[in-house]
PDB file of C-alpha atoms in Angstrom:
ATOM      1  CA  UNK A   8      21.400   9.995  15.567  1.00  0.00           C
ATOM      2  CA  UNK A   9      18.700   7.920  17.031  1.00  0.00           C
ATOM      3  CA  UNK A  10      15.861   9.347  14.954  1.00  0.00           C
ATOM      4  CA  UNK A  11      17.937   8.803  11.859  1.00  0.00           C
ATOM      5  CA  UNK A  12      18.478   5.271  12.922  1.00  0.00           C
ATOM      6  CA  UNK A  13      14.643   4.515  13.866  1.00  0.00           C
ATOM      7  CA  UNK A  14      13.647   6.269  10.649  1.00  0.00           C
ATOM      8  CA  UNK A  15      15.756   3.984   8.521  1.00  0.00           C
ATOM      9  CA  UNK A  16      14.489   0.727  10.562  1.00  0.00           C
ATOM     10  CA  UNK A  17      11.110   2.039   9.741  1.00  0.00           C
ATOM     11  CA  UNK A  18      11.600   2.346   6.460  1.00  0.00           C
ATOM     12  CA  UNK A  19      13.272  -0.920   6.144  1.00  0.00           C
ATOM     13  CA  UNK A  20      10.570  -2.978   7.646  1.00  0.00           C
ATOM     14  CA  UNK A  21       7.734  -1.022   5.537  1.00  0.00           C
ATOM     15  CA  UNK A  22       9.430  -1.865   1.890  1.00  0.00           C
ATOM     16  CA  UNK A  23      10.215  -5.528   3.231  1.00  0.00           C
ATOM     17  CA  UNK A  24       6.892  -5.984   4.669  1.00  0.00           C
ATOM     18  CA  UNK A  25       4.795  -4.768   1.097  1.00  0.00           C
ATOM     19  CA  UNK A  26       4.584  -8.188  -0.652  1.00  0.00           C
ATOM     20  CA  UNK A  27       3.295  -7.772  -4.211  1.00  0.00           C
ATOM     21  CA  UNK A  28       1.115 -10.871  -5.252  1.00  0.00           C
ATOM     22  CA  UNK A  29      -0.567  -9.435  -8.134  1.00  0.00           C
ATOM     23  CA  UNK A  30       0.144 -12.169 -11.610  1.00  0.00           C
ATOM     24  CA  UNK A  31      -2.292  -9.735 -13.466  1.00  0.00           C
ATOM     25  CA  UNK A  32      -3.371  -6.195 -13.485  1.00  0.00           C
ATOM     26  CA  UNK A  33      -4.891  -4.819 -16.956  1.00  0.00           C
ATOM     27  CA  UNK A  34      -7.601  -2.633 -17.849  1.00  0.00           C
ATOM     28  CA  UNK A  35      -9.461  -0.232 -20.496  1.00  0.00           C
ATOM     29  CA  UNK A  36      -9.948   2.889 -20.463  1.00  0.00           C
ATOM     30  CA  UNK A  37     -13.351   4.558 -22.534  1.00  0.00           C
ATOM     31  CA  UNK A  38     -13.296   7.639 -24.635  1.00  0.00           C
ATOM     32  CA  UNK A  39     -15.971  10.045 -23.436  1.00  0.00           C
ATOM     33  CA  UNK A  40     -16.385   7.540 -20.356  1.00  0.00           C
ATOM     34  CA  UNK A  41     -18.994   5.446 -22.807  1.00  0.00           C
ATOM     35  CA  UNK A  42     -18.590   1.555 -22.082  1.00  0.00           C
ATOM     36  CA  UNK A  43     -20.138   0.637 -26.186  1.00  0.00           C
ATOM     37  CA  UNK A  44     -22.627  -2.286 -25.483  1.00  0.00           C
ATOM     38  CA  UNK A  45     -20.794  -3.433 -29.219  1.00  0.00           C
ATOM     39  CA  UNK A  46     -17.390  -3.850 -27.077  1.00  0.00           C
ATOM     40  CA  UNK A  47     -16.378  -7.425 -25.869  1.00  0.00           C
ATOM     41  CA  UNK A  48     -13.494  -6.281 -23.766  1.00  0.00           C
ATOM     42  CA  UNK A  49     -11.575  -9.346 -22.651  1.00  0.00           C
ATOM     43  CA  UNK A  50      -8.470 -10.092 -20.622  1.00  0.00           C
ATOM     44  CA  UNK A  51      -6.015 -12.657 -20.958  1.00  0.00           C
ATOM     45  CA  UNK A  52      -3.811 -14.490 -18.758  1.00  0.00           C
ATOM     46  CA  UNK A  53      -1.470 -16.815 -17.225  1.00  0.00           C
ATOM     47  CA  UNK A  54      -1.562 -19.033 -14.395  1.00  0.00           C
ATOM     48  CA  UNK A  55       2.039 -20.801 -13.896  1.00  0.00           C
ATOM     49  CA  UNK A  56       1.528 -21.752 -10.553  1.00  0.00           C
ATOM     50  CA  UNK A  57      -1.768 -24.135  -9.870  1.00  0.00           C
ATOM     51  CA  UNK A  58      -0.896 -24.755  -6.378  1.00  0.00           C
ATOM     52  CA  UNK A  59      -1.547 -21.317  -5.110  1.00  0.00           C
ATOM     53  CA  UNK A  60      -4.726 -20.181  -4.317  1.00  0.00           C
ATOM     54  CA  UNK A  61      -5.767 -16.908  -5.965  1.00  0.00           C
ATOM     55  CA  UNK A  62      -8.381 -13.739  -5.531  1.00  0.00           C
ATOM     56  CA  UNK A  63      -9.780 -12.395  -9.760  1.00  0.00           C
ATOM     57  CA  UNK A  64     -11.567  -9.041  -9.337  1.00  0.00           C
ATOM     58  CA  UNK A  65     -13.022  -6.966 -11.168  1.00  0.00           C
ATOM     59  CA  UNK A  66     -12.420  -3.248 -11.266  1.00  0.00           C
ATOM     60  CA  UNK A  67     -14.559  -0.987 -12.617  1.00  0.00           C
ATOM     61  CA  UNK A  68     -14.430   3.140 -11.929  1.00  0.00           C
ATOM     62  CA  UNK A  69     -17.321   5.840 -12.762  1.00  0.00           C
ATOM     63  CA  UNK A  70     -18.331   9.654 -12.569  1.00  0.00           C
ATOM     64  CA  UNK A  71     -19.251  10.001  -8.967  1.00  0.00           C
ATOM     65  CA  UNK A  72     -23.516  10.141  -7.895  1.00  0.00           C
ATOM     66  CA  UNK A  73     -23.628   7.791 -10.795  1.00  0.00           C
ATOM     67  CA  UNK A  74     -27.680   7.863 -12.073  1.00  0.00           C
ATOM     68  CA  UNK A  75     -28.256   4.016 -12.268  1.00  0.00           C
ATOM     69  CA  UNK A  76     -28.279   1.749  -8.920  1.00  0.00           C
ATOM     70  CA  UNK A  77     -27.130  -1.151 -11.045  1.00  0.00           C
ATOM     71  CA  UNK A  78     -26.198  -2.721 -14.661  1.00  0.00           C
ATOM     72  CA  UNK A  79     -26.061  -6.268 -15.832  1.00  0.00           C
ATOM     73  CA  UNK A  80     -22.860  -7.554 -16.476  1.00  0.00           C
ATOM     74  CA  UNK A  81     -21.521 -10.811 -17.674  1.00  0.00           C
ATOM     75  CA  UNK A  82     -18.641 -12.672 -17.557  1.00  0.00           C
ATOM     76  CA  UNK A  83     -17.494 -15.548 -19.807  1.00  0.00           C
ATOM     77  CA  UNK A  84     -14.704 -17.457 -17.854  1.00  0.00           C
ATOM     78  CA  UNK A  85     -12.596 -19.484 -20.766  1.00  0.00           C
ATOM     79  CA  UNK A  86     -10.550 -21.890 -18.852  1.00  0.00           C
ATOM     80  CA  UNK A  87      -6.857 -23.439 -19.994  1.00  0.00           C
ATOM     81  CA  UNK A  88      -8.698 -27.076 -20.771  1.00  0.00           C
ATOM     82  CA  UNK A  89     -11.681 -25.296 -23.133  1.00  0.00           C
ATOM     83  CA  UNK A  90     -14.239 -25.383 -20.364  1.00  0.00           C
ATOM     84  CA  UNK A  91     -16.094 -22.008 -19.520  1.00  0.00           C
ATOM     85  CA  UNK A  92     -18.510 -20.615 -17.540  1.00  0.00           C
ATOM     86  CA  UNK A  93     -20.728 -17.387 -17.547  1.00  0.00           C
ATOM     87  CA  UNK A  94     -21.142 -15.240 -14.828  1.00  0.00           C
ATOM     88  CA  UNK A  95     -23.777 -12.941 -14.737  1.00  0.00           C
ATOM     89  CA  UNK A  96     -23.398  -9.678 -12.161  1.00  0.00           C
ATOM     90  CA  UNK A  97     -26.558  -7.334 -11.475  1.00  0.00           C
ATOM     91  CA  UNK A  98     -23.343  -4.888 -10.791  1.00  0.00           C
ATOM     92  CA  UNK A  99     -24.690  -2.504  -7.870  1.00  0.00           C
ATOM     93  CA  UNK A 100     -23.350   1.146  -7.755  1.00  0.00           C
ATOM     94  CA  UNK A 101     -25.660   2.411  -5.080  1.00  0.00           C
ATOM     95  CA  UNK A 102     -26.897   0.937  -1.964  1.00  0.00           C
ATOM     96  CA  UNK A 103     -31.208   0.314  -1.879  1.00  0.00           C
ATOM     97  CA  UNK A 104     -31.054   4.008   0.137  1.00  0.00           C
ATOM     98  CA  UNK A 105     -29.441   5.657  -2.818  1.00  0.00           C
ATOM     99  CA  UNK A 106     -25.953   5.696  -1.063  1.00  0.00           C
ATOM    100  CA  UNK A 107     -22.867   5.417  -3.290  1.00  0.00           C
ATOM    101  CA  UNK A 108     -20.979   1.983  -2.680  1.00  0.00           C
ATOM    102  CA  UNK A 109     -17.635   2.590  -4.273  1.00  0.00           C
ATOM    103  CA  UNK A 110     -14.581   4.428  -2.949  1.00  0.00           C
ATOM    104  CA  UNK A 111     -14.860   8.061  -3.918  1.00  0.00           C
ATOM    105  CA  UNK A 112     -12.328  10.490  -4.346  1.00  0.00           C
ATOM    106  CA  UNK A 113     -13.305  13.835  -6.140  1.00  0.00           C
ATOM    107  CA  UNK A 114     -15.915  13.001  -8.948  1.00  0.00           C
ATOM    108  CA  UNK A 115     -14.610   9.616  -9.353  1.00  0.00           C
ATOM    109  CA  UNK A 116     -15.536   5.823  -7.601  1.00  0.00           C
ATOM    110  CA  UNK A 117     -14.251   2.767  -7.575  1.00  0.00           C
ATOM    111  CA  UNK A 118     -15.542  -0.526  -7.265  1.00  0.00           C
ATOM    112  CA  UNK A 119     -14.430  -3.854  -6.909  1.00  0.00           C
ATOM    113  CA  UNK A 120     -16.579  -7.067  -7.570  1.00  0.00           C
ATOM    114  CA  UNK A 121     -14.896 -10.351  -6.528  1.00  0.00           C
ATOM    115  CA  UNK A 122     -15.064 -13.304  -9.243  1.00  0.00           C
ATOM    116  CA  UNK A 123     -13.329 -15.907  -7.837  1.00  0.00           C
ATOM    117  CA  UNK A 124     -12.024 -15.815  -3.842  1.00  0.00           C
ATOM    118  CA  UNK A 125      -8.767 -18.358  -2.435  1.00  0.00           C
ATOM    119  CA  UNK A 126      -9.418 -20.314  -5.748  1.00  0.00           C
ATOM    120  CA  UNK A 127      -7.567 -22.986  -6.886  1.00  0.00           C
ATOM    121  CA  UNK A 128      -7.146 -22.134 -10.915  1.00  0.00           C
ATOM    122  CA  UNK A 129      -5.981 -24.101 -13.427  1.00  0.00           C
ATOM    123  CA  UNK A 130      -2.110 -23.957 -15.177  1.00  0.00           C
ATOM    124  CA  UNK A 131      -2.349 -22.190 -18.554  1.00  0.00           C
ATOM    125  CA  UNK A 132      -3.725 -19.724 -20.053  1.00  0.00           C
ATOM    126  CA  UNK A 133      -7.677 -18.278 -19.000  1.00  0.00           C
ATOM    127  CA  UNK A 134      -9.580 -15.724 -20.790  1.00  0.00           C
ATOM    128  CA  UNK A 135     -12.165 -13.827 -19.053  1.00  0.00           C
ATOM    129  CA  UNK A 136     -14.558 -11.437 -21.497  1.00  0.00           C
ATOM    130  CA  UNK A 137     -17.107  -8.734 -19.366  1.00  0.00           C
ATOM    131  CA  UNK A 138     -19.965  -7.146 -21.659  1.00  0.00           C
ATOM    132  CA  UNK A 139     -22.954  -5.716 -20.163  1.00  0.00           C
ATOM    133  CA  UNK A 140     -26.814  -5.770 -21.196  1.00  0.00           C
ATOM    134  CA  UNK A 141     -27.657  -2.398 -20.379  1.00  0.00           C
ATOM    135  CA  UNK A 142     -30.960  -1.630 -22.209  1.00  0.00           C
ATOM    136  CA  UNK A 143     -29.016   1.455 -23.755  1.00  0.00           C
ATOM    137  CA  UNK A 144     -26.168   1.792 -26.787  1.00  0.00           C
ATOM    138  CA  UNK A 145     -23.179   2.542 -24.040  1.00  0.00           C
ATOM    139  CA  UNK A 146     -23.280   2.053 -20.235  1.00  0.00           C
ATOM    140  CA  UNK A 147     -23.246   6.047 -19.369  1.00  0.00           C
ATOM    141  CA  UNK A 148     -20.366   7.657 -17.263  1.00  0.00           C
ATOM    142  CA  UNK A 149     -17.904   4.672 -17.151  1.00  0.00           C
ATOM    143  CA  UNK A 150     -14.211   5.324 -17.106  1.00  0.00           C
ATOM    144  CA  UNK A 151     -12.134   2.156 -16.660  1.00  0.00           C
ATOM    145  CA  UNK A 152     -12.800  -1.216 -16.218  1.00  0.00           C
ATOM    146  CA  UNK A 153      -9.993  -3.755 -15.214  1.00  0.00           C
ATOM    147  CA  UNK A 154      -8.714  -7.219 -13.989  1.00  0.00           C
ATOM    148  CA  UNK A 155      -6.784  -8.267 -11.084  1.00  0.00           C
ATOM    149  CA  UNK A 156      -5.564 -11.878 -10.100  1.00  0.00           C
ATOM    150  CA  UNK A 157      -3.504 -11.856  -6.821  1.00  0.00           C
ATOM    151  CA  UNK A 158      -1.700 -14.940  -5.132  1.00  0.00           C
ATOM    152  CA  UNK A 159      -4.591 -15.038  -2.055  1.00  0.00           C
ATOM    153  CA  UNK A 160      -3.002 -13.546   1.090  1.00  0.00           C
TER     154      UNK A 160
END
């Protein structure tokens, strides 16, 4: 009776204590993992709270022992008064000894890249659009790319 009880505290206190701050979480997906330099893939949202503080990141997974150490990415930040502001990323995949840097599970890494950390963002709606550079038609081996904005913890 006491294990039952203990295991139903436990559980209790683990769904109470998981605290979902996430205001956005979208993403794309690419057919024959091919990220098309032609694609402007942008993502749109909402900030109806400007006294938080908030974490934007961007997600991006690929075929695992991925053969480029890095691609240039940019990011045009379109903010809720008309402002904006470009970002570019020399987005690293490898480490300078060749090591992968994202989180690998099978034949497939992920990696994060912060944009904005404990930020203070404006109410209304912001449009962030990522293209890359890459000196090639498609960035090679790329199979999602996504946004997340999160109420900072």
């Amino acid at each position: 009776m006491k294990i039952k009880y203990l295991l139903l505290v436990g559980l209790f206190f683990i769904m109470t204590s998981c605290n979902n701050s996430s205001v956005y979480n979208e993403g794309y997906d690419f057919p024959k993992n091919q990220w098309q330099k032609k694609s402007s893939n942008f993502f749109v949202f909402t900030i109806d709270d400007d006294t938080s503080l908030y974490d934007v990141t961007f997600n991006l997974s690929h075929v695992y022992d991925y053969q480029f150490a890095s691609a240039p990415l940019s990011f045009k930040w379109t903010k809720p008064d008309g402002s904006s502001e470009t970002i570019p990323v020399d987005f690293k995949f490898k480490d300078e000894n060749g090591k992968e840097l994202g989180d690998c599970a099978g034949d497939i890494c992920d990696l994060k890249h912060t944009l904005a950390s404990k930020a203070k963002l404006l109410k209304g709606e912001h449009q962030i659009t990522v293209t890359h550079s890459f000196h090639f038609d498609y960035l090679p081996n790329i199979i999602h790319i996504g946004l997340d904005v999160s109420k900072a913890k």
